[in-house]
Coordinates of C-alpha atoms in Angstrom, one line a residue:
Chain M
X23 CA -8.4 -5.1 -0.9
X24 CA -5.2 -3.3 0.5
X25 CA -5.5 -2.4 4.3
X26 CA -2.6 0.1 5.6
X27 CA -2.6 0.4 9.5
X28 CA 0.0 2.9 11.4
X29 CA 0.6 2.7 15.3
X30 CA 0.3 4.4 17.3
X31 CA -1.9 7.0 16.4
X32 CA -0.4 9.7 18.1
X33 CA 2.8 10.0 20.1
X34 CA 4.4 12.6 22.1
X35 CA 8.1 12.3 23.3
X36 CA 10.4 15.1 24.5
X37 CA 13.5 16.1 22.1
X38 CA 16.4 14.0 21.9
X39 CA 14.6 10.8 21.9
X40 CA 15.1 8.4 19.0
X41 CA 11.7 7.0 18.3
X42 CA 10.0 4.1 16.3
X43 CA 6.4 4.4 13.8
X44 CA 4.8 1.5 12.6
X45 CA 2.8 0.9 9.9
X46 CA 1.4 -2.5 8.3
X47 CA -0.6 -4.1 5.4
X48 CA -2.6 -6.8 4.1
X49 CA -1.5 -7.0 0.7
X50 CA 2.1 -8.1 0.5
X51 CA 2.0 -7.7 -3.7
X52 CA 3.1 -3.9 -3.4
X53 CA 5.9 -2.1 -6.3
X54 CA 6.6 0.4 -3.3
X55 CA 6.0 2.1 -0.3
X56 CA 6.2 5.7 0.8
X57 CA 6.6 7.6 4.4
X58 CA 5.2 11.3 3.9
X59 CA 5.1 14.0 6.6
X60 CA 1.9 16.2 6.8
X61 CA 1.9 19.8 8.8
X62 CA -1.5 21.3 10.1
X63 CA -3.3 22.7 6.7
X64 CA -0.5 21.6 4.6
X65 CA -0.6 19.1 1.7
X66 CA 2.2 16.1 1.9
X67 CA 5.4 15.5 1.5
X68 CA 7.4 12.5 0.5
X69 CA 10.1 11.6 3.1
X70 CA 11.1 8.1 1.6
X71 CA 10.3 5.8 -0.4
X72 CA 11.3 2.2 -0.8
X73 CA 10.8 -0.1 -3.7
X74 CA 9.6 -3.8 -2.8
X75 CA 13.0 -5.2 -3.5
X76 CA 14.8 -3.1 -0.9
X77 CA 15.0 -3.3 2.2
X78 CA 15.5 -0.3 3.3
X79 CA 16.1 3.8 3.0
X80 CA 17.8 6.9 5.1
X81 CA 17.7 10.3 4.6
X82 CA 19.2 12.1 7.2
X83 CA 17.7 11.6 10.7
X84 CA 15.0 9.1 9.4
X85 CA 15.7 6.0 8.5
X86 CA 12.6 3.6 6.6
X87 CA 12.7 -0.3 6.8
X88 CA 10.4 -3.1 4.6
X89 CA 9.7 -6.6 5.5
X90 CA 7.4 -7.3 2.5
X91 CA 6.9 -11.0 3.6
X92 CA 5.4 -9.8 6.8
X93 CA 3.3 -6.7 5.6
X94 CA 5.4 -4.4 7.9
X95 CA 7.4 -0.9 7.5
X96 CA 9.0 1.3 10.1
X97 CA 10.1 4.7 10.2
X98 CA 12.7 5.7 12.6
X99 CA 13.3 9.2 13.4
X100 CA 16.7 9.8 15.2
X101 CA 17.5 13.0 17.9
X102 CA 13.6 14.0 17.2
X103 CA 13.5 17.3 17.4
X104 CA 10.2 20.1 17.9
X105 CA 10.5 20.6 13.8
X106 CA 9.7 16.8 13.4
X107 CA 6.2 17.4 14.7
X108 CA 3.7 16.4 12.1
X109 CA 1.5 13.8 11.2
X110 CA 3.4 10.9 9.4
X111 CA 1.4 8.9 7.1
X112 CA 2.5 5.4 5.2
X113 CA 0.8 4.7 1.5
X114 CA 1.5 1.4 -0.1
X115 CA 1.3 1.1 -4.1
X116 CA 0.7 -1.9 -6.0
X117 CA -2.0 -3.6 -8.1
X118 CA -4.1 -0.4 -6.6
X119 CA -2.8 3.3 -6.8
X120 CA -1.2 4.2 -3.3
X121 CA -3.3 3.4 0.0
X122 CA -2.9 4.9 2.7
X123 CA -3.2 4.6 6.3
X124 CA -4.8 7.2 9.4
X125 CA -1.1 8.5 10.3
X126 CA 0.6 9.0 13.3
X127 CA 0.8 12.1 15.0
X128 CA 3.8 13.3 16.3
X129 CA 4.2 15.8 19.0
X130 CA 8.2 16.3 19.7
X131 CA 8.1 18.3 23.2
X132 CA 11.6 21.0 23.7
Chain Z
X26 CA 11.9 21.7 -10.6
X27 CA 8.5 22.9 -10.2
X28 CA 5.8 20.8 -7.9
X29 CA 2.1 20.0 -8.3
X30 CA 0.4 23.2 -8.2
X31 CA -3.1 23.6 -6.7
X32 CA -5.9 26.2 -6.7
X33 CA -7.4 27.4 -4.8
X34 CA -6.4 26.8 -1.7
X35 CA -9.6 27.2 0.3
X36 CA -13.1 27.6 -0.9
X37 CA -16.6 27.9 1.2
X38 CA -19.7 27.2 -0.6
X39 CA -23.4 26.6 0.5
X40 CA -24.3 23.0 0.5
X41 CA -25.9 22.3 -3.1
X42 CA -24.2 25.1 -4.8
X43 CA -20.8 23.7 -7.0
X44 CA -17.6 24.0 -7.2
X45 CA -14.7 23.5 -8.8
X46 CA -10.5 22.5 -8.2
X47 CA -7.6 23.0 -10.5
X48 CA -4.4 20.7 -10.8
X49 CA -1.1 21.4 -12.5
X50 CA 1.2 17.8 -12.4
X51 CA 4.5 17.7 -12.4
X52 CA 5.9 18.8 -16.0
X53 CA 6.5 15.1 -17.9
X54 CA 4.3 13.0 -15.1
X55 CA 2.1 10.8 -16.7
X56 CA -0.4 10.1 -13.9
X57 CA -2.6 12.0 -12.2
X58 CA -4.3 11.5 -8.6
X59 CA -7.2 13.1 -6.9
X60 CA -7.5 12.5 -3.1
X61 CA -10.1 13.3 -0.5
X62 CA -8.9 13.8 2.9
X63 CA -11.8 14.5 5.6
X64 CA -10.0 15.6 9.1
X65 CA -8.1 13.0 11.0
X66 CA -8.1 10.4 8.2
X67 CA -5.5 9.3 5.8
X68 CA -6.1 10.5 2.0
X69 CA -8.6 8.2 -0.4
X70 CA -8.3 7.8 -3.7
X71 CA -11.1 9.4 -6.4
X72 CA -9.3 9.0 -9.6
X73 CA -6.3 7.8 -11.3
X74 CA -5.5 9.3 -15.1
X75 CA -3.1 7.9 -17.0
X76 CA -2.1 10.4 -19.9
X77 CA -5.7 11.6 -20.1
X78 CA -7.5 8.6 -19.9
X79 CA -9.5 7.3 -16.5
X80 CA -7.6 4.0 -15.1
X81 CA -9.5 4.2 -11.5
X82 CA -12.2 6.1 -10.7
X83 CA -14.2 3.0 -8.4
X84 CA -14.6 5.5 -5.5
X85 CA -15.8 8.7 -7.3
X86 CA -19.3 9.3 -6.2
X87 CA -20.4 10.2 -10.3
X88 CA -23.4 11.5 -9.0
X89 CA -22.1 14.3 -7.7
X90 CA -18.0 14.6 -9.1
X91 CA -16.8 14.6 -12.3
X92 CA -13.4 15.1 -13.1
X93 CA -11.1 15.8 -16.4
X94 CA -7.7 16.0 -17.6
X95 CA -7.7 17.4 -21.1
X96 CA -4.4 17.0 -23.4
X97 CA -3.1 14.8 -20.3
X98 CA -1.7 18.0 -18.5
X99 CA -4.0 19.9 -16.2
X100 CA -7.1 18.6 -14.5
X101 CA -9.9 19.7 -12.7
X102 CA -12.2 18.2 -10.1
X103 CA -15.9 19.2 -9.3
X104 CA -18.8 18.8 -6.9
X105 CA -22.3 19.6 -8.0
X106 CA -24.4 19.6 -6.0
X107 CA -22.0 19.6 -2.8
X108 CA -23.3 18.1 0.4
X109 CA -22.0 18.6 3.8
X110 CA -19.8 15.3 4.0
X111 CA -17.7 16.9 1.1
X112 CA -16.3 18.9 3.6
X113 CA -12.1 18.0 3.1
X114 CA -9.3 18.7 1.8
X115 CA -8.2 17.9 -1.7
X116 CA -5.1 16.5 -2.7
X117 CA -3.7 16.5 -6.2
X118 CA -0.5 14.2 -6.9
X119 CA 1.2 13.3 -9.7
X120 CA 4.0 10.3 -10.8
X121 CA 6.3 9.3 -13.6
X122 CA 4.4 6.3 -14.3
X123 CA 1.6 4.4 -12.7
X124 CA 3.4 0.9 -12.1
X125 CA 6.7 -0.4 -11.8
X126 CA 9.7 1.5 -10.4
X127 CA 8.6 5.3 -11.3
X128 CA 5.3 5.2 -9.1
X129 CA 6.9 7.9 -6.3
X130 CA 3.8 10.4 -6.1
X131 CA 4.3 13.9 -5.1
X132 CA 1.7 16.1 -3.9
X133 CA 0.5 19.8 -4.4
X134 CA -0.2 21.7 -0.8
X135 CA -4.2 20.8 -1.7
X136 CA -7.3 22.4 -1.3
X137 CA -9.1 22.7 1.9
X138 CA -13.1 22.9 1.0
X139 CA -16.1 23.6 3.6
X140 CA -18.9 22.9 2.4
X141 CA -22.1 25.0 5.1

């Protein structure tokens, strides 16, 4: 059974700062795997998404990396800025429609 | 293009009365997802359609939800009788396909239920 796990769970850094979110899973058999953001009441959005045979995917400030082989993703977030606070949440999708983890939530102090 | 469209966006019901949720995929997406998201978790998955046929629906309580997509377009999720723990939000998503290289799912803005 697929397990997604994001750390930290929250995080609050003051703007400017480049920062770092990690999420991992158990099943390494994945087609892809998204980031999405999530505001306070809101439904998601996608932010990236990277198939398994990348390794990985920018847009903009934010910058997604795979390691299939270990079960591991990052999202980097450069400059963060207040706008960038959300919750971030990483869904894996394989054998198993997309799973998801608890998210990290980002505070991004001006 | 037009997104996944949801509605409503809130409802508040008295515990064992039911309700109901509307989805409108992406025009030309295949698949269809219902999620449950209670507060401060990540979203789990109810049901998968494929066209409108069920491919996973191993953690719908059937007791209490049922859910359809006629002609493989819309679809609509419901509760009877709702209990407190159905308290969520309800996420609607929809992709290309439901394997390979088209599996990107985008989601409507959900429906927030409180169930008292």
């Amino acid at each position: 059974k697929q397990e997604v796990t994001q750390i930290p769970a929250a995080l609050s850094v003051p703007e400017g700062e480049n920062l770092v979110l990690n999420c991992s899973f158990t099943d390494s058999a994945i087609y892809n795997l998204q980031w999405f953001r999530q505001d306070p009441g809101k439904g998601l959005t996608s932010l990236l998404l990277i198939q398994s045979s990348q390794r990985e995917q920018t847009s903009g400030r934010l910058n997604a990396s795979l390691d299939k082989s270990s079960g591991r993703s990052t999202l980097y977030i450069a400059a963060s800025q207040p706008g960038d606070s959300a919750t971030y949440l990483c869904a894996v999708s394989g054998n198993t429609p997309l799973v998801f983890g608890k998210g990290t939530r980002l505070s991004v102090i001006a | 293009e037009a997104g996944v469209a949801q509605s409503p966006r809130y409802k508040i019901i008295e515990k064992r009365q039911s309700v109901a949720f509307w989805c409108n995929p992406i025009s030309g997406h295949a698949t269809l997802y219902w999620y449950q998201q209670i507060l401060g978790q990540g979203p789990k998955l109810l049901i998968q359609f494929q066209n409108n046929g069920v491919v996973d629906d191993s953690q719908l309580p059937k007791d209490r939800f049922s859910a359809e997509r006629l002609k493989g377009v819309d679809s609509t999720l419901k509760i009877q009788p709702a209990k407190l723990e159905d308290s969520a939000v309800y996420l609607c998503a929809s992709s290309l396909a439901a394997g390979g290289g088209n599996t990107e799912a985008f989601f409507g803005q959900g429906t927030r239920l409180t169930v008292v």
